[in-house]
PDB file of C-alpha atoms in Angstrom:
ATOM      1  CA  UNK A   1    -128.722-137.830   0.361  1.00 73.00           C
ATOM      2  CA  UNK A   2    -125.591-139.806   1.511  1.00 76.00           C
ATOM      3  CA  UNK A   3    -127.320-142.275   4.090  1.00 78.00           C
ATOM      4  CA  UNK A   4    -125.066-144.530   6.378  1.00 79.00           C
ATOM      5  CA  UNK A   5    -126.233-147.051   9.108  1.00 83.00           C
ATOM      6  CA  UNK A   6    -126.177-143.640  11.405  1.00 88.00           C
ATOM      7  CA  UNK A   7    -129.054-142.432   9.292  1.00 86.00           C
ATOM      8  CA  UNK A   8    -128.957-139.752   6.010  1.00 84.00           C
ATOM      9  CA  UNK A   9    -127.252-136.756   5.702  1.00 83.00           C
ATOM     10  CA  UNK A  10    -128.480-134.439   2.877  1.00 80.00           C
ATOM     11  CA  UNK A  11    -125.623-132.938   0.324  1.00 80.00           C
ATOM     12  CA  UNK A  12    -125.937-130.209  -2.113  1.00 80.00           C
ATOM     13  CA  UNK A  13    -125.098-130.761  -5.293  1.00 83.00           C
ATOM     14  CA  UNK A  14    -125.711-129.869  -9.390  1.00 85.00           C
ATOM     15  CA  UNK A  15    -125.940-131.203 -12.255  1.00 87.00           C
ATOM     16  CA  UNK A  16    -124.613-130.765 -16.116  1.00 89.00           C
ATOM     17  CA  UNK A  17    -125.875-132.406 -19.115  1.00 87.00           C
ATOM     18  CA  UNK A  18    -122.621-133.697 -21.268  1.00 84.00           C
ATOM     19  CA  UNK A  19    -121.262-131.914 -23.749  1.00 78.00           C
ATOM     20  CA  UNK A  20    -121.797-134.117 -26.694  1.00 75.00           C
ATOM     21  CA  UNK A  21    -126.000-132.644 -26.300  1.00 76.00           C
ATOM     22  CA  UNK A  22    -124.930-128.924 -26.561  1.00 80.00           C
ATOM     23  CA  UNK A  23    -124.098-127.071 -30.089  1.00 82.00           C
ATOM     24  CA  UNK A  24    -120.524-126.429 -30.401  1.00 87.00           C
ATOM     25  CA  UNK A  25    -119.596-123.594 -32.791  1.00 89.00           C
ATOM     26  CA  UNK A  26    -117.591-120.397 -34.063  1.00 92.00           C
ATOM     27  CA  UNK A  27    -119.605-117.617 -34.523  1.00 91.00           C
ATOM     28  CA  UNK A  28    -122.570-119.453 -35.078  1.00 87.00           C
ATOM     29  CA  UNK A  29    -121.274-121.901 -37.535  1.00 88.00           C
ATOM     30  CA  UNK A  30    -121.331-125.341 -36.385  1.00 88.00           C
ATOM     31  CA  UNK A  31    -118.341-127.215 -35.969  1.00 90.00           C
ATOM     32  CA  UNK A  32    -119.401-130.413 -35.883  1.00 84.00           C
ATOM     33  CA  UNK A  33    -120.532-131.853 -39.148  1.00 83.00           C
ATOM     34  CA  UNK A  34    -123.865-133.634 -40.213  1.00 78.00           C
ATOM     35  CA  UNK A  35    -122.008-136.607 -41.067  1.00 79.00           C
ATOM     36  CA  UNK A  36    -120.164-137.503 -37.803  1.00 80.00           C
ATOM     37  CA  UNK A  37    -116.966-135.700 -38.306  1.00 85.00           C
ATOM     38  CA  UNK A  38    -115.522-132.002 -37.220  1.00 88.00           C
ATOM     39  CA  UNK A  39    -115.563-129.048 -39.617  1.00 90.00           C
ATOM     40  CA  UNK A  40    -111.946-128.922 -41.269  1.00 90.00           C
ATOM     41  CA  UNK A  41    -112.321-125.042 -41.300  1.00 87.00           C
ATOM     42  CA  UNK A  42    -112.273-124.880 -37.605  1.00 88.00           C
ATOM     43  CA  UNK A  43    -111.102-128.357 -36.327  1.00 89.00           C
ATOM     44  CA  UNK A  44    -107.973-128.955 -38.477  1.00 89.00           C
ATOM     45  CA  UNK A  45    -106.519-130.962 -35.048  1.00 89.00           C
ATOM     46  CA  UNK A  46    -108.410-131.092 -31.798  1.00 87.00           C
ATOM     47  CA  UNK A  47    -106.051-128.469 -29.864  1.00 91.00           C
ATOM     48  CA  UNK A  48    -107.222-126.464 -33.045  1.00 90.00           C
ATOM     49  CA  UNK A  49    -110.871-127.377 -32.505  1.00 89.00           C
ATOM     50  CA  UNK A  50    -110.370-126.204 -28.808  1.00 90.00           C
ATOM     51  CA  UNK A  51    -109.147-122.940 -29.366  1.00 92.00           C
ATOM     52  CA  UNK A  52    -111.695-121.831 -32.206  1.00 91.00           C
ATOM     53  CA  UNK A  53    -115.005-123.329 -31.128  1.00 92.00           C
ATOM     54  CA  UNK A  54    -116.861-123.301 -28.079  1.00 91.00           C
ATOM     55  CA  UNK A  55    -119.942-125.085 -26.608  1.00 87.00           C
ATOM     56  CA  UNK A  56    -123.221-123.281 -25.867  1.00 85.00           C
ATOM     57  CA  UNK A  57    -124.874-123.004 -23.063  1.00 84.00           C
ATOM     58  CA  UNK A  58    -128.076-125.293 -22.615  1.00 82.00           C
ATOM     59  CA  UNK A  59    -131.957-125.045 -21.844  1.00 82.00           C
ATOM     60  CA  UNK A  60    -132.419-127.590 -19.428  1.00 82.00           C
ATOM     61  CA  UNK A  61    -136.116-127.198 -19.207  1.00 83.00           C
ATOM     62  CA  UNK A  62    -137.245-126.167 -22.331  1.00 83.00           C
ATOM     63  CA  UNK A  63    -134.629-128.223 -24.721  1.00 81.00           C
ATOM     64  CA  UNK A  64    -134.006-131.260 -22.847  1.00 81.00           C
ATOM     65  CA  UNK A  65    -137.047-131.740 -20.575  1.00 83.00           C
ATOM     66  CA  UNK A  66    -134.518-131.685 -16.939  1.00 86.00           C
ATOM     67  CA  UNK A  67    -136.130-129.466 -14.351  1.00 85.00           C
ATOM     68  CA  UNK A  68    -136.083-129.734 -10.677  1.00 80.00           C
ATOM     69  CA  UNK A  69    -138.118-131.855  -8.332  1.00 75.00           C
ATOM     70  CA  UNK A  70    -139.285-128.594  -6.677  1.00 68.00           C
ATOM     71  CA  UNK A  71    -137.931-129.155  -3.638  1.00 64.00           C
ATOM     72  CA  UNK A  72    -134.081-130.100  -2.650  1.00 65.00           C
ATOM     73  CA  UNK A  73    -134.158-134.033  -3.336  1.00 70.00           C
ATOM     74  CA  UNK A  74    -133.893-134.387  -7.386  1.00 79.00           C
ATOM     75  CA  UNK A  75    -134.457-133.951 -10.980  1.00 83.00           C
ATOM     76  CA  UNK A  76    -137.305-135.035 -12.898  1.00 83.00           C
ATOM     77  CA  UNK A  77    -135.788-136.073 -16.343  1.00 82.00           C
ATOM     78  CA  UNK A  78    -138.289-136.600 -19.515  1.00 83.00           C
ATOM     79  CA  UNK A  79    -137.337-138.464 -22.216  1.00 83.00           C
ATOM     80  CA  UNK A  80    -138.862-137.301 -24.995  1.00 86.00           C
ATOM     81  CA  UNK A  81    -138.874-133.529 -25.129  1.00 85.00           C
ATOM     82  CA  UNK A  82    -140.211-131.330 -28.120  1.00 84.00           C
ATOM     83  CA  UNK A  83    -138.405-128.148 -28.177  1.00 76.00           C
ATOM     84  CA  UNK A  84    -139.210-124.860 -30.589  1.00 76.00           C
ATOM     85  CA  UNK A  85    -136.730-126.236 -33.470  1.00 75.00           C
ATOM     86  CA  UNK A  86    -136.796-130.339 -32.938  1.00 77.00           C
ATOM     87  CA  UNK A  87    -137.370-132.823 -30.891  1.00 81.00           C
ATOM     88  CA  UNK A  88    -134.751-134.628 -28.215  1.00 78.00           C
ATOM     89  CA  UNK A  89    -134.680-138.389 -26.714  1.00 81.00           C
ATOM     90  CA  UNK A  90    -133.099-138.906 -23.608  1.00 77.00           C
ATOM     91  CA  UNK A  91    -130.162-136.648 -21.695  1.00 76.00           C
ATOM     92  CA  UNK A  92    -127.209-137.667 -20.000  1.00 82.00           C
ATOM     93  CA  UNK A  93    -126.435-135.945 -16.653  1.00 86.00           C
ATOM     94  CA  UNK A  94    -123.245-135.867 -14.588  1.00 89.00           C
ATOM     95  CA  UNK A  95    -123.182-135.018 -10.675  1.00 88.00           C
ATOM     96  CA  UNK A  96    -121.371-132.641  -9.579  1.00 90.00           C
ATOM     97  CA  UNK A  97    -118.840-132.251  -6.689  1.00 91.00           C
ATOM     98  CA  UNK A  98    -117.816-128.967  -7.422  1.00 90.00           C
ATOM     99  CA  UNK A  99    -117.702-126.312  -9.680  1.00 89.00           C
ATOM    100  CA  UNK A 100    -115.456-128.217 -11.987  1.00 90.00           C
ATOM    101  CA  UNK A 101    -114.824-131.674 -10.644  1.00 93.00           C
ATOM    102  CA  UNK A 102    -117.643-135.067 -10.817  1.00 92.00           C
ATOM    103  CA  UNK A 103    -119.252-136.239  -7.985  1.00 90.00           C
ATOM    104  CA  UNK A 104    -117.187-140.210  -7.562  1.00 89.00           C
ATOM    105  CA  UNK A 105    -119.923-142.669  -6.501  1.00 84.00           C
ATOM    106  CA  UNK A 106    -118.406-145.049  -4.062  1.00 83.00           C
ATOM    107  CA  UNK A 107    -121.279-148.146  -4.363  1.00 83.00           C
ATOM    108  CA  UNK A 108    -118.983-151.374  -2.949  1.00 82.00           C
ATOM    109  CA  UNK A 109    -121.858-152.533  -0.553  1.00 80.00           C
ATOM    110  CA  UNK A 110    -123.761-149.354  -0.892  1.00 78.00           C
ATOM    111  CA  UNK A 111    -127.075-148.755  -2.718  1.00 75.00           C
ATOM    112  CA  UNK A 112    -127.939-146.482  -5.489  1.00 75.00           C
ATOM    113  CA  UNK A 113    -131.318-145.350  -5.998  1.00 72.00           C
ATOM    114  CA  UNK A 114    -134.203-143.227  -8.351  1.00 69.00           C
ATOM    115  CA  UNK A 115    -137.311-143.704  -9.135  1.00 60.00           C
TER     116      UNK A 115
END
């Protein structure tokens, strides 16, 4: 909700978890390497990197314990969640305003909120 001193005004929004949580890969094969640093097969440069490899989708629920509140007022976020293959701590969300653009908090004299 965006509330002013006229009272609260409901907005529909989504979320997306950042990329740096999903699996991106070619085919299947990882790019990204155990040790911190991007397959030289498929990332020689990052414009490279772009063009071959691509990130997967993600299992909000399931993988990374984000589900809705049930109704139209949230997300409940767990963080520790054990999924089929390992288990993941924490998730980092993003608002958005669009289909492809952030939500831009504006919190100069304003409060922010969750429980």
């Amino acid at each position: 909700s965006d509330c002013t001193a006229g009272g609260c005004k409901w907005e529909k929004t989504s979320v997306v978890i950042d990329a740096n949580w999903r699996w991106v890969n070619k085919d299947g094969q990882n790019c990204y390497m155990n040790d911190n640093t991007w397959s030289p097969e498929t990332c020689s440069d990052p414009a490279e990197c772009a063009k071959q490899c691509g990130i997967d989708g993600a299992d909000y629920k399931q993988t990374y314990g984000i589900d809705t509140t049930g109704g139209r007022d949230g997300v409940t976020l767990n963080f520790v969640t054990k999924g089929a293959y390992s288990s993941n701590y924490g998730s980092r969300l993003y608002v958005m305003d669009g289909e492809d653009t952030y939500k831009i908090f504006k919190l100069k004299n304003r409060e922010f909120t969750f429980d």
